PDB file of C-alpha atoms in Angstrom:
ATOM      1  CA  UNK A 158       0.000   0.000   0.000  1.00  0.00           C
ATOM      2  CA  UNK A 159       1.167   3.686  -0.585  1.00  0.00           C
ATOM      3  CA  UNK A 160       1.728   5.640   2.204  1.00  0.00           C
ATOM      4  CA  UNK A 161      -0.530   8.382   1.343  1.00  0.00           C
ATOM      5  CA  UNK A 162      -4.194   8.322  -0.167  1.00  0.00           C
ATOM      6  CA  UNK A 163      -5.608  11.103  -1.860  1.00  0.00           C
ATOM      7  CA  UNK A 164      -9.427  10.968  -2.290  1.00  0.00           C
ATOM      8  CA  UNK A 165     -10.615  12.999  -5.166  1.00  0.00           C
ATOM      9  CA  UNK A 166     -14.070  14.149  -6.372  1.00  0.00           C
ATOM     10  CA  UNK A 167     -15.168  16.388  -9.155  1.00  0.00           C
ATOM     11  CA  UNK A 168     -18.052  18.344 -10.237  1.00  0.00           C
ATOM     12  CA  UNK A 169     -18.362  19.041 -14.239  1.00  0.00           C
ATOM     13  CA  UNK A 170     -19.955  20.874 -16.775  1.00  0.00           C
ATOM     14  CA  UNK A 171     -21.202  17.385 -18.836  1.00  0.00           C
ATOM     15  CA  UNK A 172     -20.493  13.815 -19.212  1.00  0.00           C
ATOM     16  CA  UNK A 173     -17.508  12.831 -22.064  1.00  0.00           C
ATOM     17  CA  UNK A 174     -19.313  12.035 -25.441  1.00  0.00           C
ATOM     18  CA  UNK A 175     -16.850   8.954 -26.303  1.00  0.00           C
ATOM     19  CA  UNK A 176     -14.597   7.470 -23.488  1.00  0.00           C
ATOM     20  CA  UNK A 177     -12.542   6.388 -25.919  1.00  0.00           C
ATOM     21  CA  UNK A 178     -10.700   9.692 -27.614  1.00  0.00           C
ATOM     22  CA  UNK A 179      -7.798  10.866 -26.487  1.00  0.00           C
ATOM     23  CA  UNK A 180      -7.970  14.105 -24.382  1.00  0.00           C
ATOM     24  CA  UNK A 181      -7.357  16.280 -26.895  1.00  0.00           C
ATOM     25  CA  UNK A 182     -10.071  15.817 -29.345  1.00  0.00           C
ATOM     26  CA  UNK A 183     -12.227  19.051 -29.417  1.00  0.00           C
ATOM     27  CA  UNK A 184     -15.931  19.229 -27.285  1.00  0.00           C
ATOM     28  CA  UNK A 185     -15.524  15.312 -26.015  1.00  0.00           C
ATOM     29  CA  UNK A 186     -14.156  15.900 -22.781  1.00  0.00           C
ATOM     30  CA  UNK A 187     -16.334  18.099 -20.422  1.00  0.00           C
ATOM     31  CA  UNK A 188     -14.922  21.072 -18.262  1.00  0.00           C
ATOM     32  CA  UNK A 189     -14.208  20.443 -14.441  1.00  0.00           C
ATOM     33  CA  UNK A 190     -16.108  23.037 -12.392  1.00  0.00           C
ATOM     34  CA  UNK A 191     -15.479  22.112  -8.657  1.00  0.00           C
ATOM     35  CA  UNK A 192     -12.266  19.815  -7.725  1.00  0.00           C
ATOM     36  CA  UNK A 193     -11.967  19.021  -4.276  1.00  0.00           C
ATOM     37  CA  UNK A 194      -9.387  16.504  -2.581  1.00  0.00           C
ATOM     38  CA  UNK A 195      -8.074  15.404   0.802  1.00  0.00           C
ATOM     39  CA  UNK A 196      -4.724  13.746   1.345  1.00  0.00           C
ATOM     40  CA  UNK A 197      -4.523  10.985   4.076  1.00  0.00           C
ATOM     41  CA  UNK A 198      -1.067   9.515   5.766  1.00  0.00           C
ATOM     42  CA  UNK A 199      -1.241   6.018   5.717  1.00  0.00           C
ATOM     43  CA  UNK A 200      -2.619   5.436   9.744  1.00  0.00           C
ATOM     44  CA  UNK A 201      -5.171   7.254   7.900  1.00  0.00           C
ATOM     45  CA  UNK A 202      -4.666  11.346   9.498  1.00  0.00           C
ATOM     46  CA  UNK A 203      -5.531  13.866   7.503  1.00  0.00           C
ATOM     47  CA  UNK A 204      -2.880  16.080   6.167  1.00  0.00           C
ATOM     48  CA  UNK A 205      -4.550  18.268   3.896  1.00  0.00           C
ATOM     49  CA  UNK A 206      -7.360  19.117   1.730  1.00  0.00           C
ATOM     50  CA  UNK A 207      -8.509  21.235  -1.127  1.00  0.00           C
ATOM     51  CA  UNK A 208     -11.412  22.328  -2.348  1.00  0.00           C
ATOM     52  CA  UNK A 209     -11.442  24.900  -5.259  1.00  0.00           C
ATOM     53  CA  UNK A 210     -14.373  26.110  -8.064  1.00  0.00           C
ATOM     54  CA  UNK A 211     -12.963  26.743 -10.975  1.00  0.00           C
ATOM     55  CA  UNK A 212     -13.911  29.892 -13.228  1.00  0.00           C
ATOM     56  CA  UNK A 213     -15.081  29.337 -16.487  1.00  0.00           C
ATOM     57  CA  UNK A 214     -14.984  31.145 -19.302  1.00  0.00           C
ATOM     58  CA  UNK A 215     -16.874  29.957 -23.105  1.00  0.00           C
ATOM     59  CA  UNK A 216     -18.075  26.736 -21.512  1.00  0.00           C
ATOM     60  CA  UNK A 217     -21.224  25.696 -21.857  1.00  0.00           C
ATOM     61  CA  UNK A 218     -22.607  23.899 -18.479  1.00  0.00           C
ATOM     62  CA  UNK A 219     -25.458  20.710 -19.673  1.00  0.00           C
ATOM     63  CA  UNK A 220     -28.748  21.422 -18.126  1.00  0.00           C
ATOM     64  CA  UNK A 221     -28.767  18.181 -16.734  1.00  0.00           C
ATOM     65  CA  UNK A 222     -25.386  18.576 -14.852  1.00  0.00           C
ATOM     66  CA  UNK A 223     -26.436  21.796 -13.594  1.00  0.00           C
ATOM     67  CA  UNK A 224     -29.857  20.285 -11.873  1.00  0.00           C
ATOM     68  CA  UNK A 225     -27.248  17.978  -9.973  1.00  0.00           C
ATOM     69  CA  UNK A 226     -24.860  20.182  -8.510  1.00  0.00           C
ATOM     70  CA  UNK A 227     -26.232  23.607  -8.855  1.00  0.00           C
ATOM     71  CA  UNK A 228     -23.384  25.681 -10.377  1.00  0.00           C
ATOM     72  CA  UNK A 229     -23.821  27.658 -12.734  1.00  0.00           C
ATOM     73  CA  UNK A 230     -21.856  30.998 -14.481  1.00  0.00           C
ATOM     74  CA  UNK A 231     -22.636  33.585 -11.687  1.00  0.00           C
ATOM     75  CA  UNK A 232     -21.376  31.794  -8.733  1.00  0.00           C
ATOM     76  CA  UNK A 233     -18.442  30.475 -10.496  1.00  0.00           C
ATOM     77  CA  UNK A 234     -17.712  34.034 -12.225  1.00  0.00           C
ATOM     78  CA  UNK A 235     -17.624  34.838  -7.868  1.00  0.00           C
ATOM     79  CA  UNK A 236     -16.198  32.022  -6.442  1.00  0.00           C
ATOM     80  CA  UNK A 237     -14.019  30.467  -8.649  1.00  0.00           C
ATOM     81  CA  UNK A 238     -10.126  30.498  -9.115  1.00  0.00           C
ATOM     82  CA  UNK A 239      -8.054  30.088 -12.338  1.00  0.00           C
ATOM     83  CA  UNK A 240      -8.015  26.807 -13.815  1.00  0.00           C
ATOM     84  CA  UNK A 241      -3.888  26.630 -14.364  1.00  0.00           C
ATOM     85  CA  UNK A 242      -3.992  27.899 -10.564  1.00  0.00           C
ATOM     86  CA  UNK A 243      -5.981  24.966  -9.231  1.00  0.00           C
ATOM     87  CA  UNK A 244      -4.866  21.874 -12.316  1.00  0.00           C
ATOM     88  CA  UNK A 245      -1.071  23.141 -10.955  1.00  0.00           C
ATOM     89  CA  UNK A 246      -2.404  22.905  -7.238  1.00  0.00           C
ATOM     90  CA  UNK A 247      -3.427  19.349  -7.926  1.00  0.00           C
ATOM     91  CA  UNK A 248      -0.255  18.330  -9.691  1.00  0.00           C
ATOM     92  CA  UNK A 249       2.248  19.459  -6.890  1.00  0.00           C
ATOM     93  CA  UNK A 250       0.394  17.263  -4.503  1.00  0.00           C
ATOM     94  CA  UNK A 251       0.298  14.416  -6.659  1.00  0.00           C
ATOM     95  CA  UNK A 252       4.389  15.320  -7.275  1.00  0.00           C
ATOM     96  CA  UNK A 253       4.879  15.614  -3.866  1.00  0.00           C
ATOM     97  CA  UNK A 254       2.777  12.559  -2.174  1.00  0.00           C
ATOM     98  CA  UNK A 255       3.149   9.857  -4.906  1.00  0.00           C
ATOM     99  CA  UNK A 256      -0.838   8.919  -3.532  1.00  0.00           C
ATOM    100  CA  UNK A 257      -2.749   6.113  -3.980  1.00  0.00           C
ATOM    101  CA  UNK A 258      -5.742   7.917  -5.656  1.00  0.00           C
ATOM    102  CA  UNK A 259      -9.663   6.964  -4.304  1.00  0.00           C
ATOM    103  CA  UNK A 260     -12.888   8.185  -5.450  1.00  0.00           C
ATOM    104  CA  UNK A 261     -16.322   6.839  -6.260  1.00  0.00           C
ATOM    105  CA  UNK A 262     -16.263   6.538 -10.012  1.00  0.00           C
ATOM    106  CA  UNK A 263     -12.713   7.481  -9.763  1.00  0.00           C
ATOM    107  CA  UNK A 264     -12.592   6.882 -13.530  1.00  0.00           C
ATOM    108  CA  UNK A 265     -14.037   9.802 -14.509  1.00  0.00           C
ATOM    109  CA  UNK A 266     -12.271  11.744 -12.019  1.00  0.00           C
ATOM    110  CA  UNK A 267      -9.151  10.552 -13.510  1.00  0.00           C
ATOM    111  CA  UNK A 268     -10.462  10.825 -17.631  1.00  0.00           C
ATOM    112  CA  UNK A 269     -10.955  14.578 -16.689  1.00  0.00           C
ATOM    113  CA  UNK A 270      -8.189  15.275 -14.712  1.00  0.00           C
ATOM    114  CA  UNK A 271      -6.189  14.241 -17.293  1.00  0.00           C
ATOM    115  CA  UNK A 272      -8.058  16.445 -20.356  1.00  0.00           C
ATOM    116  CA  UNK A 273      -7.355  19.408 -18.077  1.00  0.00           C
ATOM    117  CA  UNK A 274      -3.823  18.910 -17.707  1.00  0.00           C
ATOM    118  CA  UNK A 275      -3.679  18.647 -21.434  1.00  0.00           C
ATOM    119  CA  UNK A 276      -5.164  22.186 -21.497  1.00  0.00           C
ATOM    120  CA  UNK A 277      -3.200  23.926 -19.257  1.00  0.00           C
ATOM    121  CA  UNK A 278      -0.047  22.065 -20.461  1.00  0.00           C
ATOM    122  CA  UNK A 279       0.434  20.787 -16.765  1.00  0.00           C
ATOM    123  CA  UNK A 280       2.944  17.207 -16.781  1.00  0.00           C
ATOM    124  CA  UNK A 281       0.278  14.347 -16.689  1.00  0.00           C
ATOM    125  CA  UNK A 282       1.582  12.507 -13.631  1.00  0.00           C
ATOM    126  CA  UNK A 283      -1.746  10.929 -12.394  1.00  0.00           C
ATOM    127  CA  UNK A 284      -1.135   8.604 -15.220  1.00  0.00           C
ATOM    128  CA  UNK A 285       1.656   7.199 -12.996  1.00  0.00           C
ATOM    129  CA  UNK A 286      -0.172   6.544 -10.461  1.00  0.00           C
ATOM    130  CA  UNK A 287      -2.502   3.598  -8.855  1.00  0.00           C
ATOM    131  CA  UNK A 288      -6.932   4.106  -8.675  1.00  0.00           C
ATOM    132  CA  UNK A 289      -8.860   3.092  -6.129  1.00  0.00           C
ATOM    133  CA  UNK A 290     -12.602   2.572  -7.074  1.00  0.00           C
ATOM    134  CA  UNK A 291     -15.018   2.778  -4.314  1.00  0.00           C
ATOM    135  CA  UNK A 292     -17.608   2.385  -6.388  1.00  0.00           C
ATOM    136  CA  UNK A 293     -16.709  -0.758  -8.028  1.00  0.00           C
ATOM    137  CA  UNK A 294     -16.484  -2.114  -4.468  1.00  0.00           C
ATOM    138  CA  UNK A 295     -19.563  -1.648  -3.707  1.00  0.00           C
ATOM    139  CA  UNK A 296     -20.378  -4.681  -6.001  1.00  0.00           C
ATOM    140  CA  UNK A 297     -20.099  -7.260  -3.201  1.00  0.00           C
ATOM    141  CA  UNK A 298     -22.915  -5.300  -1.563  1.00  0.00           C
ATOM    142  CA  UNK A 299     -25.234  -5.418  -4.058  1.00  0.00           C
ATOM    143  CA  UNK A 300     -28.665  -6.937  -3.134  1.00  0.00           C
ATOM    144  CA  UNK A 301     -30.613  -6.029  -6.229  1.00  0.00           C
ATOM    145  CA  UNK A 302     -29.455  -8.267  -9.322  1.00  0.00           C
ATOM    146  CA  UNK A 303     -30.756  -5.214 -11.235  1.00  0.00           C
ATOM    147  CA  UNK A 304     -27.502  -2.925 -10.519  1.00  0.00           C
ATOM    148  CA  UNK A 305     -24.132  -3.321 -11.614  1.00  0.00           C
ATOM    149  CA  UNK A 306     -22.867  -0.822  -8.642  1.00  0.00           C
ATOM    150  CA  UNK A 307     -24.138   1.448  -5.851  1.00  0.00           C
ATOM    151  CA  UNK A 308     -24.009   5.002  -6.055  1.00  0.00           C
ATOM    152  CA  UNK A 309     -22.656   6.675  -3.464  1.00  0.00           C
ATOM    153  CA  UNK A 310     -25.317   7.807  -1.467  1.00  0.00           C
ATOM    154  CA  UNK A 311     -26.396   4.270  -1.550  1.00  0.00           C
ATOM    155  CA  UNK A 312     -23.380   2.614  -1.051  1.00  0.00           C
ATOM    156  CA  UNK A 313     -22.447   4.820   2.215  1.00  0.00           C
ATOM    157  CA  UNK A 314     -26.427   4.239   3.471  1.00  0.00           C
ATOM    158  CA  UNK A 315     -25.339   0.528   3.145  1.00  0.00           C
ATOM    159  CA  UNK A 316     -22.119   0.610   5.516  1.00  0.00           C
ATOM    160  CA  UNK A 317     -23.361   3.120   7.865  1.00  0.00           C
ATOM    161  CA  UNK A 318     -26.893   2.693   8.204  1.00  0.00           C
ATOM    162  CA  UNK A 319     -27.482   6.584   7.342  1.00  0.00           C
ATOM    163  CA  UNK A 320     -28.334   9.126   4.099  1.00  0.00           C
ATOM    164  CA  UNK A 321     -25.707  11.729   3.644  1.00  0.00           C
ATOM    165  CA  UNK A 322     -27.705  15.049   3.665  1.00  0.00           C
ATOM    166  CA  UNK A 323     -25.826  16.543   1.050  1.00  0.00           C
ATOM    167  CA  UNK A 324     -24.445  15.345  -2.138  1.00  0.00           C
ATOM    168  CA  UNK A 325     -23.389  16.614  -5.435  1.00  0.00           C
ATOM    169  CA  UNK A 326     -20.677  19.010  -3.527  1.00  0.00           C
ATOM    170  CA  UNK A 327     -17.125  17.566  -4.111  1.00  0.00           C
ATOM    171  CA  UNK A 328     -15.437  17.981  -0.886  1.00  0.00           C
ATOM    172  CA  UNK A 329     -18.669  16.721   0.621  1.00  0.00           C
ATOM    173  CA  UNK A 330     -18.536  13.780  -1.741  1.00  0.00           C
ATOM    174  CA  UNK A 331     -14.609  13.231  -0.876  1.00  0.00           C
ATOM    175  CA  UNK A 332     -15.426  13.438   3.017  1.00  0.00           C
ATOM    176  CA  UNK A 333     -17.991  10.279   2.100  1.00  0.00           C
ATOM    177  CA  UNK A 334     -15.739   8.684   0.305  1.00  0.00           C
ATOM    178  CA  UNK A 335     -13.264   8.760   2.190  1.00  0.00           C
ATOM    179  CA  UNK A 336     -15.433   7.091   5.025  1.00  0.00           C
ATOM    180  CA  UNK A 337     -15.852   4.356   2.928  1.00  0.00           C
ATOM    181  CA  UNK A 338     -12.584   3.839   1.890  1.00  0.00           C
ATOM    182  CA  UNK A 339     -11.248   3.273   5.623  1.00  0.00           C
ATOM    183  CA  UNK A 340     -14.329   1.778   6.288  1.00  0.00           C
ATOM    184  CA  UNK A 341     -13.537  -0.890   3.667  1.00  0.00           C
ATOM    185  CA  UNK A 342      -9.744  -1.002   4.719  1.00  0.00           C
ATOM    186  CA  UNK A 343     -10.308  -1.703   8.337  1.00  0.00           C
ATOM    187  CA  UNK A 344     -12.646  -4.892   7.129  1.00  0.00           C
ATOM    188  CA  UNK A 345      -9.774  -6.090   5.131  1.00  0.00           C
ATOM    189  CA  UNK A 346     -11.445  -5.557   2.046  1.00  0.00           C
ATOM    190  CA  UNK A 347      -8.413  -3.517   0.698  1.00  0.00           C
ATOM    191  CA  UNK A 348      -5.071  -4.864  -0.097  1.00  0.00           C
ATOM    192  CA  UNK A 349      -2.327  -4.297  -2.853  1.00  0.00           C
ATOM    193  CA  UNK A 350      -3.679  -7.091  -4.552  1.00  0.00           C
ATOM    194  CA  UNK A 351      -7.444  -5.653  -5.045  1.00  0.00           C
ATOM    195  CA  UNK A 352      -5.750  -2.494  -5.776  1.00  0.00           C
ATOM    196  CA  UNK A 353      -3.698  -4.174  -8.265  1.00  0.00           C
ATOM    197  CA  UNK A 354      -6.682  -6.008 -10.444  1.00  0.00           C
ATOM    198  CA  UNK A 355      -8.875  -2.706 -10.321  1.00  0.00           C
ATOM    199  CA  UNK A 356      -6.397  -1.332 -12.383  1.00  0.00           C
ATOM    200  CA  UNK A 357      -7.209  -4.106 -15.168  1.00  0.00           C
ATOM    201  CA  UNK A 358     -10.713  -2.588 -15.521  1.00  0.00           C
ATOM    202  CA  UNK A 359      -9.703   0.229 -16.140  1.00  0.00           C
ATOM    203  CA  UNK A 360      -9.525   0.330 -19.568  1.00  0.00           C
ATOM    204  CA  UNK A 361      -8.919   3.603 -20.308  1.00  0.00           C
ATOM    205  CA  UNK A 362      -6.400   4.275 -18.336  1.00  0.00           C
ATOM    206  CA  UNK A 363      -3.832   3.051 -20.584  1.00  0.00           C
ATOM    207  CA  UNK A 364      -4.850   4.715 -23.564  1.00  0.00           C
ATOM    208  CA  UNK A 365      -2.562   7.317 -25.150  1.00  0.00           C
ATOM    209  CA  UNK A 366      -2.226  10.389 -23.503  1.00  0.00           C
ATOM    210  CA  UNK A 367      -2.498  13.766 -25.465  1.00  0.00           C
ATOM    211  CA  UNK A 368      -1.755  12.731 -29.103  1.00  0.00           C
ATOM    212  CA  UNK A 369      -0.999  15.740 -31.291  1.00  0.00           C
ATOM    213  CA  UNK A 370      -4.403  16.384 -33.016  1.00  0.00           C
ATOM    214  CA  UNK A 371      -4.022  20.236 -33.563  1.00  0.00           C
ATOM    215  CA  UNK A 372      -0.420  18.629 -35.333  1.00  0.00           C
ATOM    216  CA  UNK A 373      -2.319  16.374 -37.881  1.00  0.00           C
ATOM    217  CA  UNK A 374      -5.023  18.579 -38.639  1.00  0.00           C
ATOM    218  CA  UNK A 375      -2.396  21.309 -39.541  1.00  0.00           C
ATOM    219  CA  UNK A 376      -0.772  18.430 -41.730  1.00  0.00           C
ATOM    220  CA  UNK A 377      -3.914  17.644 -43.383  1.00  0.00           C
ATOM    221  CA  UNK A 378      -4.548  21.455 -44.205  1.00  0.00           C
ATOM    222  CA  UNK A 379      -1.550  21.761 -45.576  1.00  0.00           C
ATOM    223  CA  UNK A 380      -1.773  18.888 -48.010  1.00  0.00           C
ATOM    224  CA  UNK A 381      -5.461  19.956 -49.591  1.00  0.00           C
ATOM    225  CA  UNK A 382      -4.048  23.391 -49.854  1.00  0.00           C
ATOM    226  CA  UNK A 383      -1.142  22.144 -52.128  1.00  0.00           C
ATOM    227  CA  UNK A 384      -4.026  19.635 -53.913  1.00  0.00           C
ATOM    228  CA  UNK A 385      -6.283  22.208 -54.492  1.00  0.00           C
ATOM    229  CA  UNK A 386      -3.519  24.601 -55.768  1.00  0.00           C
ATOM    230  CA  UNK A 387      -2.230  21.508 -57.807  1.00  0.00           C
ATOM    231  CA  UNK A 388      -5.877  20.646 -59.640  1.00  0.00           C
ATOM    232  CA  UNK A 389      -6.510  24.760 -59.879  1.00  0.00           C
ATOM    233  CA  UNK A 390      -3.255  26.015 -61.489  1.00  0.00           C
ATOM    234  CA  UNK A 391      -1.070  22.045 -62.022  1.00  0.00           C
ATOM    235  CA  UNK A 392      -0.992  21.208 -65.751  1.00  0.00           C
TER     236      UNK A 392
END
């Protein structure tokens, strides 16, 4: 096991179109609006935590997003903080503690993390590192043949015998998380092995990071230009 965890959660403008392209492909990956994380030692003290908005500027938020967590351009044109500021926030921690990283749904987390690193031009250095899926842990716990996993308001009702009052908040969702992560390690429900097979369903993870498109597509311009000039003046 690592000797730090970082719990992670994330609040966005959308869902990714196709899991599938790489993170720079234009209007597939979605815009991070709130990223909140807490860094644990391994006897499982808290060391630090973040939790930042992020202001946004040309992004359009999905209507469906917004009805879950609320945000929308006025209170992030307030409240929020640079995106470079916060993505170079996130890195130096993940320089600094070499973390195991946890959330619920930590795939996305991770898918988006990783698109806005490729924006801001911040090293990629989560890619290095081990995921910890709380929800796909929550399979053993399913009673109801009809789910594949719990959510997490579901999941944490299931351990603790109580609703969380608030979701859709990322700090509040990496506070609940991070209950059920040391919930889950205390059973013994956690070792390097587990860790070590989640990371075989991840099947993204391994894909190529940050593939020169805006290279190709310059490429490809150039080449018609020279065809069309070709067919139009060529004898």
């Amino acid at each position: 096991m690592k000797d730090f965890y970082l719990v992670v959660d994330s609040e966005t403008s959308g869902l990714p179109k196709k899991w599938d392209l790489p993170y720079s492909a234009p209007n597939n990956w979605p815009y991070i609006l709130q990223l909140a994380w807490i860094i644990f030692n391994k006897n499982g003290e808290e060391i630090k935590r973040e939790n930042h908005y992020i202001n946004i500027k040309n992004v359009k938020i999905s209507k469906a997003s917004q009805n879950v967590h609320h945000l929308d351009y006025n209170f992030l044109t307030l409240n929020g903080k640079d995106r470079l500021e916060v993505m170079t926030r996130f890195a130096t921690d993940l320089e600094t503690y070499h973390p195991l990283i946890i959330g619920h749904f930590v795939e996305l987390d991770f898918n988006l993390i990783c698109a806005e690193f490729y924006r801001e031009n911040i090293k990629n250095c989560i890619n290095e590192l081990p995921l910890y899926c709380t929800m796909m842990a929550s399979k053993s716990y399913i009673k109801n043949p009809s789910l594949k996993y719990l959510k997490l308001n579901r999941f944490y009702k299931t351990l603790f015998n109580k609703r969380p009052e608030i979701l859709h908040d990322a700090i509040v969702d990496a506070e609940l998380t991070s209950e059920i992560f040391f919930h889950l390690l205390k059973k013994n429900e956690i070792d390097d092995d587990i860790i070590e097979h989640q990371q075989t369903l991840f099947h993204i993870k391994n894909k190529k990071i940050n593939p020169n498109f805006k290279l190709i597509g310059l490429v490809l311009i150039v080449i018609l230009t020279i065809l069309i000039s070709y067919l139009a003046y060529g004898k």
